[in-house]
Tab-separated table of C-alpha atoms (C1' of nucleotides) in Angstrom:
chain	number	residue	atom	x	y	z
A	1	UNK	CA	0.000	0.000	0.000
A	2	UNK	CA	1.582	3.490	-1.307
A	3	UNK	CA	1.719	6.199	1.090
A	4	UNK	CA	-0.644	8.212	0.077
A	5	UNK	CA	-3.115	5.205	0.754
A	6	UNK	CA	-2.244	5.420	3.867
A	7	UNK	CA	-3.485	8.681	4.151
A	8	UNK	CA	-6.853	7.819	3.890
A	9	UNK	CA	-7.446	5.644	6.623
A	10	UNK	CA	-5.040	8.480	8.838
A	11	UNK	CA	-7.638	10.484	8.223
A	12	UNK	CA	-10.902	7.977	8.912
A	13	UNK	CA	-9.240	7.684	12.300
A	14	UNK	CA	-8.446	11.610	12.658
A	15	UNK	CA	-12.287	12.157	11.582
A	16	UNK	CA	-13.364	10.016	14.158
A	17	UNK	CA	-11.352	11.493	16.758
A	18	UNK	CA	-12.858	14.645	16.473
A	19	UNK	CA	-16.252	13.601	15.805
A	20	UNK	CA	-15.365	11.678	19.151
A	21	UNK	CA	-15.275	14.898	21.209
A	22	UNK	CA	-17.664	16.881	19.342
A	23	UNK	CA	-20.788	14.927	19.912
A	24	UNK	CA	-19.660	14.054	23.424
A	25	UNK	CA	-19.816	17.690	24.324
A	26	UNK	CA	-23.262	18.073	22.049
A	27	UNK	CA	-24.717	15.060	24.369
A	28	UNK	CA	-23.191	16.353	27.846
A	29	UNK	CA	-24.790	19.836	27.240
A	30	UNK	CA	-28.164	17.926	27.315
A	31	UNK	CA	-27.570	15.855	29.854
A	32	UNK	CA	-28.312	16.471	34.060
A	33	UNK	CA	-25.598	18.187	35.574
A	34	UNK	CA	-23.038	15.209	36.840
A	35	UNK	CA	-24.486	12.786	34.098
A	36	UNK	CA	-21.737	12.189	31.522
A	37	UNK	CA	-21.711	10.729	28.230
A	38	UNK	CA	-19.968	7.129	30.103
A	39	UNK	CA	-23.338	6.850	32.006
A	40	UNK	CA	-25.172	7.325	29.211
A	41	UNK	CA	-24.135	5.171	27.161
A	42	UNK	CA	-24.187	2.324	30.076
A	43	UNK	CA	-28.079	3.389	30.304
A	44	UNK	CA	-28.479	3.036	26.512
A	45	UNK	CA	-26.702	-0.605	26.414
A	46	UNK	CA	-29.021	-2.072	29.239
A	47	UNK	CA	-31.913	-0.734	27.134
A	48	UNK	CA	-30.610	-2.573	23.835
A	49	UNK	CA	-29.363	-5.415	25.200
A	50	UNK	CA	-31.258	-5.971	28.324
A	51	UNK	CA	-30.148	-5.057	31.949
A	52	UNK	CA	-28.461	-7.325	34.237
A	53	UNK	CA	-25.299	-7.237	32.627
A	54	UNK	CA	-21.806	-7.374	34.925
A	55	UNK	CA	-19.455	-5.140	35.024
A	56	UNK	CA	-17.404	-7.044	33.285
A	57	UNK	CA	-19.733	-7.567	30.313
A	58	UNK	CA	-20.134	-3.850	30.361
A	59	UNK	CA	-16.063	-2.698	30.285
A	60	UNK	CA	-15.676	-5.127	27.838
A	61	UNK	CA	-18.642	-3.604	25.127
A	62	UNK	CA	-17.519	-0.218	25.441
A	63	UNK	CA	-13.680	-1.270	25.526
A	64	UNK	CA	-12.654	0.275	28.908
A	65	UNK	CA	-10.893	-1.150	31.668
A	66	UNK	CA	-12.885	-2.235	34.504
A	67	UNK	CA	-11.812	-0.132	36.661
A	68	UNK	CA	-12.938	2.839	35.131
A	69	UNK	CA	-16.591	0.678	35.066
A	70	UNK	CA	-16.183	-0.011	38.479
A	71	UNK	CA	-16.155	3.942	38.493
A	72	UNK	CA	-19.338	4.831	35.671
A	73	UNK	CA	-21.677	2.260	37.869
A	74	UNK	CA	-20.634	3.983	40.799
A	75	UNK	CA	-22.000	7.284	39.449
A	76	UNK	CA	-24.657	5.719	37.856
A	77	UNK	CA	-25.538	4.264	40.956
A	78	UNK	CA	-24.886	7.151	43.208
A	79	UNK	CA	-27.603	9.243	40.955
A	80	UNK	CA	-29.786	6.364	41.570
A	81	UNK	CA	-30.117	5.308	38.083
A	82	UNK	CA	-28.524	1.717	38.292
A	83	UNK	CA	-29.214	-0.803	41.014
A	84	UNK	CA	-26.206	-3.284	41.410
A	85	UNK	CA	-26.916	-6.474	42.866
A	86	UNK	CA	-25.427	-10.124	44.152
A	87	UNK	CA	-24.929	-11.728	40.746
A	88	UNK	CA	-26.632	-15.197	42.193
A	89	UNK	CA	-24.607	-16.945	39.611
A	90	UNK	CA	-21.286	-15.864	40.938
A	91	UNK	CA	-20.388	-14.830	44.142
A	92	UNK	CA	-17.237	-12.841	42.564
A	93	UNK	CA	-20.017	-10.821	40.653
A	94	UNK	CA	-22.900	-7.913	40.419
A	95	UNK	CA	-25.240	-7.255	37.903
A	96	UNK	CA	-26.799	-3.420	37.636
A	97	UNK	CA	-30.185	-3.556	36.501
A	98	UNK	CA	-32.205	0.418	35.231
A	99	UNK	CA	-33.998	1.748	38.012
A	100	UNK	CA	-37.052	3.656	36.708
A	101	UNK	CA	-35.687	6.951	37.003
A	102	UNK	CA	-32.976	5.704	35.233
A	103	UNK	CA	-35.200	4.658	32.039
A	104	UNK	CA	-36.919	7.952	32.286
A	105	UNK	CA	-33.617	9.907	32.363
A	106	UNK	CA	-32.615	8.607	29.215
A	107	UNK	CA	-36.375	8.700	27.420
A	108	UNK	CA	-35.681	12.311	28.062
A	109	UNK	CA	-32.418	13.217	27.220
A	110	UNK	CA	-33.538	11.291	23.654
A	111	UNK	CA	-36.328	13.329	23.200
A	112	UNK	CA	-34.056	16.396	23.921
A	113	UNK	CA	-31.850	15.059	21.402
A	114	UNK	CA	-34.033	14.411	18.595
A	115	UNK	CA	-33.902	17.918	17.211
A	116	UNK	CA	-30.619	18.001	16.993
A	117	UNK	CA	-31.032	14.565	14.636
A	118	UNK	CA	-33.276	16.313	12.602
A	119	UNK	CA	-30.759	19.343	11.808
A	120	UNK	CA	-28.241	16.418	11.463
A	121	UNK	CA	-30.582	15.316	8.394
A	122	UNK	CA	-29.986	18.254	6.177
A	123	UNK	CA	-25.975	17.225	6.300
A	124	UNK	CA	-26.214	13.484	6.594
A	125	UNK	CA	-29.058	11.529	5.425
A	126	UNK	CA	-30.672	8.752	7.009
A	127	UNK	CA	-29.943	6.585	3.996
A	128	UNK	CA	-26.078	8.043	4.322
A	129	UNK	CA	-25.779	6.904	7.931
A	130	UNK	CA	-27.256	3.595	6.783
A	131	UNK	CA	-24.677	3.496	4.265
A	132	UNK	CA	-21.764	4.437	6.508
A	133	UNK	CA	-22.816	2.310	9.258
A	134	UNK	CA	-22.244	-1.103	8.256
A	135	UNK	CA	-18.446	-0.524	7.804
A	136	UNK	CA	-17.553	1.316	10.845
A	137	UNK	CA	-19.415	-1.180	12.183
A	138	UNK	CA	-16.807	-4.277	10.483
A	139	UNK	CA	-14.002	-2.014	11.524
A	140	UNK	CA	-14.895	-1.713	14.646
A	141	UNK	CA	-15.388	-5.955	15.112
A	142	UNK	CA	-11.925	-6.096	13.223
A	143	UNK	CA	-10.306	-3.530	15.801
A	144	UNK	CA	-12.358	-5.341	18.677
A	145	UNK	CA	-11.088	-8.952	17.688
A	146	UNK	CA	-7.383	-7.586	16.992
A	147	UNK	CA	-7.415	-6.395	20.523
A	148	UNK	CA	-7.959	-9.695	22.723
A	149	UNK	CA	-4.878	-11.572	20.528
B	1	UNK	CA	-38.283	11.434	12.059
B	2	UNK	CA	-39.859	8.302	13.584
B	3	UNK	CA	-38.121	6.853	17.269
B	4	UNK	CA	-36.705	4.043	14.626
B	5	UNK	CA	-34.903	6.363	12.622
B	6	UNK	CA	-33.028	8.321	15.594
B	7	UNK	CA	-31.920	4.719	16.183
B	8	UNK	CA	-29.104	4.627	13.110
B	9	UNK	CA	-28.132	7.825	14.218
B	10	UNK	CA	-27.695	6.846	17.931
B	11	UNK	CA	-25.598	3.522	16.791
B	12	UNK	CA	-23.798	5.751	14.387
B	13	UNK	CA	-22.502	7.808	17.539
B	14	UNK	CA	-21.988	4.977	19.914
B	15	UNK	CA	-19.640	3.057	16.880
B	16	UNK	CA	-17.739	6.808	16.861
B	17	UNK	CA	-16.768	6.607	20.731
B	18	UNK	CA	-15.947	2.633	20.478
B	19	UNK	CA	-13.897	3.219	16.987
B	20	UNK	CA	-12.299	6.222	19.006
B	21	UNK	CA	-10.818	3.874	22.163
B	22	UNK	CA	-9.790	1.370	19.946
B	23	UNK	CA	-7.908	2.991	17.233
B	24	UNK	CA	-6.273	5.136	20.056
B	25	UNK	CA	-5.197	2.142	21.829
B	26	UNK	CA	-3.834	0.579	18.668
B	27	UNK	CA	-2.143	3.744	18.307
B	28	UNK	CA	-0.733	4.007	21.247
B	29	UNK	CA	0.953	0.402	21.609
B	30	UNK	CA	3.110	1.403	18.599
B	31	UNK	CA	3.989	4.854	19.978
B	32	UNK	CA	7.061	4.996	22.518
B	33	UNK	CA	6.532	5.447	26.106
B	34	UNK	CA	5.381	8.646	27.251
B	35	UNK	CA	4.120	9.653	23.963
B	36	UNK	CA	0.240	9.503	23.782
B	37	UNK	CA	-2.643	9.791	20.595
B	38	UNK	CA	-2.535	13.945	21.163
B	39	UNK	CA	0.613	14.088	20.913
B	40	UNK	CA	0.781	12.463	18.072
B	41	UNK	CA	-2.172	13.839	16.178
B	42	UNK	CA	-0.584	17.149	17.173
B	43	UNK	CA	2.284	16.540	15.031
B	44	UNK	CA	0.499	14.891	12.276
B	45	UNK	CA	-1.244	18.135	12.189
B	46	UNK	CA	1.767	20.214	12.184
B	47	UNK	CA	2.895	18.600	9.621
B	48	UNK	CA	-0.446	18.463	7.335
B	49	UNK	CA	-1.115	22.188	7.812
B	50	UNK	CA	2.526	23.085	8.460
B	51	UNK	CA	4.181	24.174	11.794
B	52	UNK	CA	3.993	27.127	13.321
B	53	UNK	CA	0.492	26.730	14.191
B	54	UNK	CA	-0.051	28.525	17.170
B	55	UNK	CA	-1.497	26.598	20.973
B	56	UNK	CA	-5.130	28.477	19.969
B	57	UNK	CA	-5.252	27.346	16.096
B	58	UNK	CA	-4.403	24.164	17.644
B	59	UNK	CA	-6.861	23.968	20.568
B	60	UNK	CA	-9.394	25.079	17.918
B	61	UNK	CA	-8.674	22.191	15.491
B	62	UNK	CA	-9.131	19.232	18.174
B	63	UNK	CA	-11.932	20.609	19.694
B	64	UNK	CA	-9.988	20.517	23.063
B	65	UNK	CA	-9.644	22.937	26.030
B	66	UNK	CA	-6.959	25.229	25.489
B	67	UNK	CA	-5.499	24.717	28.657
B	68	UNK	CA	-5.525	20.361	27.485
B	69	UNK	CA	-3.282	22.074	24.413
B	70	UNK	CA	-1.040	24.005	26.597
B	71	UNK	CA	-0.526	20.635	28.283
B	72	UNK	CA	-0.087	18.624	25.170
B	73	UNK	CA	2.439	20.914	24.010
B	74	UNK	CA	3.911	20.799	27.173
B	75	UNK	CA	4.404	17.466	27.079
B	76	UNK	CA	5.888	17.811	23.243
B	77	UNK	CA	8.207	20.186	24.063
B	78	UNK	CA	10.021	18.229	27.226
B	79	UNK	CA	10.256	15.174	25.180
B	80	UNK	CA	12.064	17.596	22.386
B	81	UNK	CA	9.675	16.799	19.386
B	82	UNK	CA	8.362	20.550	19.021
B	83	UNK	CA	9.789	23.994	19.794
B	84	UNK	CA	7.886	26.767	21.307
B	85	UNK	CA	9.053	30.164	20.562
B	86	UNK	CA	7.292	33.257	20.940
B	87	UNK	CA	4.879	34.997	17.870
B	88	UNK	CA	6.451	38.451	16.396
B	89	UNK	CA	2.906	39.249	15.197
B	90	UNK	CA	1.432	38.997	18.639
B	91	UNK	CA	3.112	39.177	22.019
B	92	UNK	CA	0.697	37.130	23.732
B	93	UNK	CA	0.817	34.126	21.716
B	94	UNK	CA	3.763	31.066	20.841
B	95	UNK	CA	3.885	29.238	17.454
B	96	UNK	CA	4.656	25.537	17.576
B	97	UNK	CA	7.154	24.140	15.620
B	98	UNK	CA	8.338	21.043	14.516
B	99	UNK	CA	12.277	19.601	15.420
B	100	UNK	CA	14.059	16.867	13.244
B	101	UNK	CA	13.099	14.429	16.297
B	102	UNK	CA	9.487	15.513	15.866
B	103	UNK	CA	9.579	14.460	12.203
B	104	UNK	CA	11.431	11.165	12.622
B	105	UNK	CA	8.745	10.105	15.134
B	106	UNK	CA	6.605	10.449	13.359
B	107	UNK	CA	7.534	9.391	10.347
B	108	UNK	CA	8.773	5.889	12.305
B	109	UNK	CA	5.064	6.191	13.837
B	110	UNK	CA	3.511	5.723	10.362
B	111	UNK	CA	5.964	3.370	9.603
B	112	UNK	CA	4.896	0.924	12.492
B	113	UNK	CA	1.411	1.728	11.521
B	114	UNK	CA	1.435	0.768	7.825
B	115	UNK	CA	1.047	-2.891	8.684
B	116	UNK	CA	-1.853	-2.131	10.694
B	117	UNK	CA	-3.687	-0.515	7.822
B	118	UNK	CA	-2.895	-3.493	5.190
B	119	UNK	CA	-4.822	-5.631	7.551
B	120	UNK	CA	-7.638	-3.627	7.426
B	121	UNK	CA	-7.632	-3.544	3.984
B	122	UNK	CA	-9.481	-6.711	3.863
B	123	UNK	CA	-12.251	-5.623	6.517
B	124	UNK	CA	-12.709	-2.044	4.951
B	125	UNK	CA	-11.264	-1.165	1.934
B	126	UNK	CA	-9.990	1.651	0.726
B	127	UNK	CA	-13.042	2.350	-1.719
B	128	UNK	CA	-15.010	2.027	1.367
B	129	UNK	CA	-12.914	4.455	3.515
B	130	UNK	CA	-13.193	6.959	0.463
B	131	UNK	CA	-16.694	6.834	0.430
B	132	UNK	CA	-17.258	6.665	3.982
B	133	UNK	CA	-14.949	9.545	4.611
B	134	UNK	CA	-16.937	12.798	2.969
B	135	UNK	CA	-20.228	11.876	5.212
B	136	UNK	CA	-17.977	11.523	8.392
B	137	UNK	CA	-16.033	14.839	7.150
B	138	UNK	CA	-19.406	16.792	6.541
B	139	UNK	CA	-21.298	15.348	9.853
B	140	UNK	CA	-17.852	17.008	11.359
B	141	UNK	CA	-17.640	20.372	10.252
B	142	UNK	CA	-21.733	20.530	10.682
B	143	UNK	CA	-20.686	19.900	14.615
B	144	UNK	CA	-18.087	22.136	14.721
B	145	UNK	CA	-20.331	25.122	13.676
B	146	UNK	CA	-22.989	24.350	15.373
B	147	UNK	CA	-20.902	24.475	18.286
B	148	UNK	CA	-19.586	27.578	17.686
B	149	UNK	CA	-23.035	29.347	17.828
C	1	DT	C1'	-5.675	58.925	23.146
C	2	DC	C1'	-7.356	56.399	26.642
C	3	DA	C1'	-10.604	53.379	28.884
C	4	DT	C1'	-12.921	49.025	28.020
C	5	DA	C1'	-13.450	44.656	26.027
C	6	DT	C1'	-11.414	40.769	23.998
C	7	DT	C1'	-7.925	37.343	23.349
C	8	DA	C1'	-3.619	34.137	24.310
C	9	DG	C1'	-1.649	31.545	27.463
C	10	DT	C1'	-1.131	29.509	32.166
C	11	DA	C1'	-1.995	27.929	37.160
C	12	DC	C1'	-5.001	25.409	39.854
C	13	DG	C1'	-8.482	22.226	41.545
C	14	DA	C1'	-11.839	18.621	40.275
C	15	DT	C1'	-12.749	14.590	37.986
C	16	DG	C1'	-12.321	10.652	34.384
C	17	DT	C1'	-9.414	6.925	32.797
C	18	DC	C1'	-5.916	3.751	33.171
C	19	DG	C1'	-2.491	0.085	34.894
C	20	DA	C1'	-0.725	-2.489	38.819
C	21	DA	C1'	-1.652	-4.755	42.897
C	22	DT	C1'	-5.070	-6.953	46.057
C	23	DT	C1'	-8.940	-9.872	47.725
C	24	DA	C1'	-12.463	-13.197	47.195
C	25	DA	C1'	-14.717	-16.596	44.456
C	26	DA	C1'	-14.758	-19.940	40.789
C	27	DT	C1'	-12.403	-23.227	37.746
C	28	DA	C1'	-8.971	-26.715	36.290
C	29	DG	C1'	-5.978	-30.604	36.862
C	30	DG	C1'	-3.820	-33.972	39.306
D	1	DC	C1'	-10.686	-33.498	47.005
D	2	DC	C1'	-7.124	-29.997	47.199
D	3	DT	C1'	-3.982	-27.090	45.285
D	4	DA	C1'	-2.886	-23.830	41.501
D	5	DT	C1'	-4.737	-20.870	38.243
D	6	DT	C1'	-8.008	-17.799	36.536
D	7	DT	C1'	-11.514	-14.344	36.987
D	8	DA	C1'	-14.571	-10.283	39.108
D	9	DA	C1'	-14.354	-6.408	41.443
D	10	DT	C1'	-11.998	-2.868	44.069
D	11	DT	C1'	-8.229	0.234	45.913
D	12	DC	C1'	-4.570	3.074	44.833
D	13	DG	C1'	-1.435	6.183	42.372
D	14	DA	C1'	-0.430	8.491	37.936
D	15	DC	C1'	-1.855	11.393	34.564
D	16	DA	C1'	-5.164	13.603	30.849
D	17	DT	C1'	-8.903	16.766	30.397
D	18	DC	C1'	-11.789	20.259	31.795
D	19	DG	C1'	-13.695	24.774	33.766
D	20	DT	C1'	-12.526	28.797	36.387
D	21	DA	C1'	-9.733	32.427	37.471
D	22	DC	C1'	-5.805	35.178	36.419
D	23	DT	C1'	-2.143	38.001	33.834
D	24	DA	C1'	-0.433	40.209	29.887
D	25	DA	C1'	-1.103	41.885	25.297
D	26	DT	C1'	-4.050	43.432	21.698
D	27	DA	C1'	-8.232	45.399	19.628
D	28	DT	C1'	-12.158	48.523	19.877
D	29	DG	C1'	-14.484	52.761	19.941
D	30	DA	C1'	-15.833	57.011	22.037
DNA sequence: TCATATTAGTACGATGTCGAATTAAATAGG
DNA sequence: CCTATTTAATTCGACATCGTACTAATATGA
């Protein structure tokens, strides 16, 4: 691969490293004062995928060490929007199930969100997300399975 | 826009800030100690644009905290890969610029990277990075000015 | 020209993230 | 079984990032 090829995938990663920080700080500005984008997107997986995860389960989909999800639940929990329990299964574990303040935090920091989606439209189409999503998404199972060898 | 809809965008955002910890881990394994991803895009950037940017211009271009850049350059300048020296055009303000050591860092950097990238070639190619790039470029700059107001 | 507002950079304190080390529980192998 | 290894979670120390407050220099405008 000539250098110049190169460049191109330099600057897929430089793009997402801005884009990174940019809608971090568009999501914290909507968010409760001492909620931060981390608990977020904890609430947001235990939606999708179903709460009762570990913490372990939960460093591991976001790619963080544990300790710093050790930390997140903390918050999360401190706010009250998390319970962590005895994992019954394992007596080494927890699992952090939404509260219902929790689900109703993030129902409403979506809705506050939505407008800014709808600006979003103008520059990025639904059908271009749809198009772009699938192969961040392969990249970012590629990057994932790269890691653990 | 239907609840469904905001979904692709949501997943599109939550790929951005997984993509973002695991290309800047990759990164950083391949970097030498001490030297971290800002650092590094820092000099990519000084060399893209061209040195003598100054801490401001730079703050402004990673979306970061001026006072993160002033510690980022920091950091350059004790580890002798960037020279500070003082603006004639404006007494308050430095210009950064690049040493040989900078330059061969980097250069080496890309160097250890290259194999990196010609793995990935099979999960995304480079047809796919070039037309994944403009949406991800646009969806960026849209950020950045909506920020701004 | 001179007072006021703005801008560049930094110091400082708070907090998020990480890696290394620790403890307790579960698993594996003899 | 019973010991050695692995795993889940936490504590701790190091450091990156941020917001606030400050100083010095520049720009503005009456």
């Amino acid at each position: 691969m000539p250098e110049h090829k190169h460049a191109a995938y330099f600057q897929l990663f430089n793009e997402i490293a801005i884009l990174e920080q940019l809608s971090r700080a568009l999501l914290e500005a909507r968010l409760p004062n001492g909620i931060i984008a981390p608990h977020f997107a904890v609430l947001n997986h235990l939606i999708r995928v179903q709460d009762g995860r570990t913490p372990v389960e939960l460093a591991r989909a976001f790619q963080v060490a544990k300790t710093t999800m050790t930390h997140t639940l903390s918050g999360l929990e401190k706010h009250g929007l998390i319970e962590l329990r005895a994992n019954p299964d394992d007596g080494r574990s927890k699992r952090a199930w939404l509260t219902d303040k929790g689900r109703q935090m993030r129902q409403k920091a979506i809705e506050d969100l939505m407008p800014e989606f709808e600006k979003m439209a103008d520059t990025i189409t639904l059908d271009n997300v749809e198009s772009v999503l699938p192969h961040l998404t392969k990249l970012r199972m590629f990057l994932d399975r790269s890691r653990d060898i």
